[in-house]
Amino acid sequence: MGVLWTLCEVSPCTFRRLQEECETISPAALNTRLKELQTAGFVHRVADGYAPTDLGRCLYDHLRPLGDFSKEWAKHLNTQE
């Protein structure tokens, strides 16, 4: 979901920019993820590269609270060390 997350935050993205934003993903893995996300209906090609579909944005809207929670949880874990 990292690729979808990134596209929802900085779309549209060319393949190269998306790879830079995702940092650790290989070109082969990114290409595979994009194909999977397109097949699932979450991402589509646009004039400027790739962008989330309405369905992809809907999924992102559901995942975003989980991301916020994980950041708060990480802070909590760091205070226990």
Coordinates of N, CA and C in Angstrom, one line a residue:
M1 N 0.8 -1.2 0.0 CA 0.0 0.0 0.0 C 0.8 1.3 0.0
G2 N 2.2 1.1 0.2 CA 3.0 2.3 0.2 C 3.0 3.0 -1.1
V3 N 2.9 2.3 -2.2 CA 2.9 3.0 -3.5 C 1.6 3.8 -3.6
L4 N 0.5 3.2 -3.3 CA -0.8 3.9 -3.3 C -0.8 5.1 -2.4
W5 N -0.3 4.9 -1.2 CA -0.2 6.0 -0.2 C 0.6 7.2 -0.8
T6 N 1.7 6.9 -1.4 CA 2.6 7.9 -2.0 C 1.9 8.6 -3.1
L7 N 1.2 7.9 -3.9 CA 0.5 8.5 -5.0 C -0.7 9.4 -4.5
C8 N -1.3 9.0 -3.5 CA -2.4 9.9 -2.9 C -1.8 11.2 -2.3
E9 N -0.6 11.1 -1.9 CA 0.0 12.3 -1.3 C 0.7 13.2 -2.3
V10 N 1.3 12.6 -3.3 CA 2.1 13.5 -4.3 C 1.8 13.1 -5.7
S11 N 0.5 12.9 -6.1 CA 0.2 12.6 -7.4 C -0.1 13.8 -8.3
P12 N -0.1 13.7 -9.6 CA 0.4 12.5 -10.3 C 1.9 12.4 -10.2
C13 N 2.4 11.2 -10.5 CA 3.8 11.0 -10.4 C 4.3 10.2 -11.6
T14 N 5.4 10.6 -12.2 CA 6.1 9.8 -13.2 C 6.7 8.6 -12.5
F15 N 7.0 7.5 -13.2 CA 7.6 6.3 -12.6 C 8.9 6.7 -11.9
R16 N 9.7 7.6 -12.4 CA 11.0 8.0 -11.8 C 10.7 8.7 -10.5
R17 N 9.8 9.7 -10.5 CA 9.5 10.4 -9.3 C 8.9 9.5 -8.2
L18 N 8.1 8.6 -8.6 CA 7.5 7.7 -7.7 C 8.5 6.8 -7.1
Q19 N 9.5 6.3 -7.9 CA 10.6 5.5 -7.3 C 11.4 6.3 -6.3
E20 N 11.6 7.6 -6.6 CA 12.4 8.5 -5.7 C 11.6 8.7 -4.4
E21 N 10.3 8.8 -4.5 CA 9.5 9.1 -3.3 C 9.4 7.8 -2.4
C22 N 9.4 6.6 -3.1 CA 9.3 5.4 -2.3 C 10.6 4.9 -1.8
E23 N 11.7 5.5 -2.2 CA 13.1 5.4 -1.8 C 13.7 4.0 -1.9
T24 N 13.2 3.0 -1.2 CA 13.9 1.7 -1.2 C 13.3 0.6 -2.2
I25 N 12.3 1.0 -3.0 CA 11.7 0.0 -3.9 C 12.5 -0.1 -5.2
S26 N 12.8 -1.3 -5.6 CA 13.5 -1.5 -6.9 C 12.6 -1.1 -8.1
P27 N 13.1 -0.8 -9.2 CA 12.3 -0.6 -10.4 C 11.4 -1.8 -10.7
A28 N 11.9 -3.0 -10.6 CA 11.1 -4.2 -10.9 C 9.9 -4.3 -10.0
A29 N 10.2 -4.1 -8.7 CA 9.1 -4.2 -7.7 C 8.1 -3.1 -7.9
L30 N 8.5 -1.9 -8.2 CA 7.6 -0.8 -8.4 C 6.7 -1.1 -9.6
N31 N 7.3 -1.6 -10.7 CA 6.6 -1.9 -11.9 C 5.5 -3.0 -11.6
T32 N 5.9 -4.0 -10.8 CA 4.9 -5.0 -10.4 C 3.8 -4.5 -9.6
R33 N 4.1 -3.6 -8.6 CA 3.1 -3.0 -7.7 C 2.2 -2.2 -8.5
L34 N 2.7 -1.4 -9.5 CA 1.8 -0.5 -10.3 C 0.9 -1.4 -11.1
K35 N 1.4 -2.4 -11.7 CA 0.5 -3.3 -12.5 C -0.6 -3.9 -11.6
E36 N -0.2 -4.4 -10.4 CA -1.2 -4.9 -9.5 C -2.2 -3.9 -9.0
L37 N -1.8 -2.7 -8.7 CA -2.7 -1.6 -8.3 C -3.6 -1.2 -9.5
Q38 N -3.1 -1.2 -10.7 CA -4.0 -0.9 -11.9 C -5.0 -2.0 -12.1
T39 N -4.6 -3.3 -12.0 CA -5.5 -4.4 -12.1 C -6.6 -4.3 -11.1
A40 N -6.2 -4.0 -9.9 CA -7.2 -3.9 -8.7 C -8.1 -2.7 -8.8
G41 N -7.8 -1.7 -9.7 CA -8.6 -0.5 -9.9 C -8.3 0.6 -9.0
F42 N -7.1 0.6 -8.3 CA -6.7 1.6 -7.4 C -5.8 2.7 -8.0
V43 N -5.2 2.4 -9.1 CA -4.3 3.4 -9.8 C -4.5 3.3 -11.3
H44 N -4.3 4.5 -11.9 CA -4.4 4.5 -13.4 C -3.4 5.4 -14.0
R45 N -3.1 5.3 -15.3 CA -2.2 6.1 -16.0 C -2.9 7.4 -16.3
V46 N -2.2 8.5 -16.2 CA -2.7 9.8 -16.6 C -1.6 10.5 -17.4
A47 N -1.9 11.6 -18.0 CA -0.9 12.3 -18.8 C 0.4 12.5 -18.2
D48 N 0.4 12.8 -16.9 CA 1.7 13.1 -16.1 C 2.2 11.9 -15.4
G49 N 1.8 10.7 -15.7 CA 2.3 9.5 -15.0 C 1.2 8.6 -14.4
Y50 N 1.3 8.4 -13.1 CA 0.3 7.6 -12.4 C -0.4 8.4 -11.4
A51 N -1.7 8.0 -11.1 CA -2.5 8.7 -10.1 C -3.5 7.7 -9.5
P52 N -3.9 8.0 -8.3 CA -4.9 7.1 -7.8 C -6.3 7.3 -8.5
T53 N -7.1 6.3 -8.5 CA -8.4 6.4 -9.0 C -9.3 6.8 -7.9
D54 N -10.6 7.1 -8.1 CA -11.5 7.4 -7.0 C -11.5 6.3 -6.0
L55 N -11.5 5.0 -6.4 CA -11.5 3.9 -5.5 C -10.2 3.9 -4.7
G56 N -9.0 4.2 -5.3 CA -7.8 4.3 -4.6 C -7.8 5.3 -3.6
R57 N -8.3 6.5 -3.9 CA -8.4 7.6 -2.9 C -9.3 7.2 -1.7
C58 N -10.4 6.4 -2.0 CA -11.3 6.0 -1.0 C -10.6 5.0 0.0
L59 N -9.8 4.1 -0.6 CA -9.0 3.2 0.2 C -8.0 4.0 1.1
Y60 N -7.3 4.9 0.5 CA -6.4 5.8 1.2 C -7.1 6.5 2.4
D61 N -8.3 7.0 2.1 CA -9.0 7.7 3.2 C -9.3 6.8 4.4
H62 N -9.5 5.5 4.1 CA -9.7 4.5 5.1 C -8.4 4.1 5.8
L63 N -7.3 4.1 5.1 CA -6.0 3.7 5.7 C -5.3 4.9 6.5
R64 N -5.6 6.1 6.1 CA -4.9 7.2 6.7 C -5.0 7.3 8.2
P65 N -6.2 7.0 8.8 CA -6.3 6.9 10.3 C -5.4 5.9 10.9
L66 N -5.2 4.8 10.2 CA -4.3 3.7 10.7 C -2.9 4.2 10.7
G67 N -2.5 5.0 9.7 CA -1.2 5.6 9.6 C -1.0 6.6 10.8
D68 N -2.0 7.4 11.1 CA -1.9 8.3 12.2 C -1.8 7.6 13.5
F69 N -2.5 6.5 13.6 CA -2.4 5.7 14.9 C -1.0 5.1 15.0
S70 N -0.5 4.6 13.9 CA 0.8 4.0 14.0 C 1.9 5.0 14.4
K71 N 1.8 6.2 14.0 CA 2.7 7.3 14.4 C 2.6 7.5 15.9
E72 N 1.4 7.6 16.4 CA 1.2 7.8 17.8 C 1.7 6.6 18.6
W73 N 1.5 5.4 18.1 CA 2.0 4.2 18.8 C 3.5 4.2 18.9
A74 N 4.1 4.6 17.8 CA 5.6 4.6 17.7 C 6.1 5.6 18.8
K75 N 5.5 6.8 19.0 CA 5.9 7.7 20.0 C 5.7 7.1 21.4
H76 N 4.6 6.3 21.6 CA 4.4 5.7 22.8 C 5.5 4.6 23.1
L77 N 5.8 3.9 22.1 CA 6.9 2.8 22.3 C 8.2 3.5 22.6
N78 N 8.5 4.6 22.0 CA 9.8 5.3 22.2 C 9.9 5.9 23.6
T79 N 8.8 6.2 24.2 CA 8.8 6.7 25.6 C 9.0 5.6 26.6
Q80 N 8.8 4.4 26.2 CA 8.9 3.3 27.2 C 10.3 2.7 27.2
E81 N 11.2 3.1 26.3 CA 12.6 2.6 26.3 C 13.4 3.2 27.4

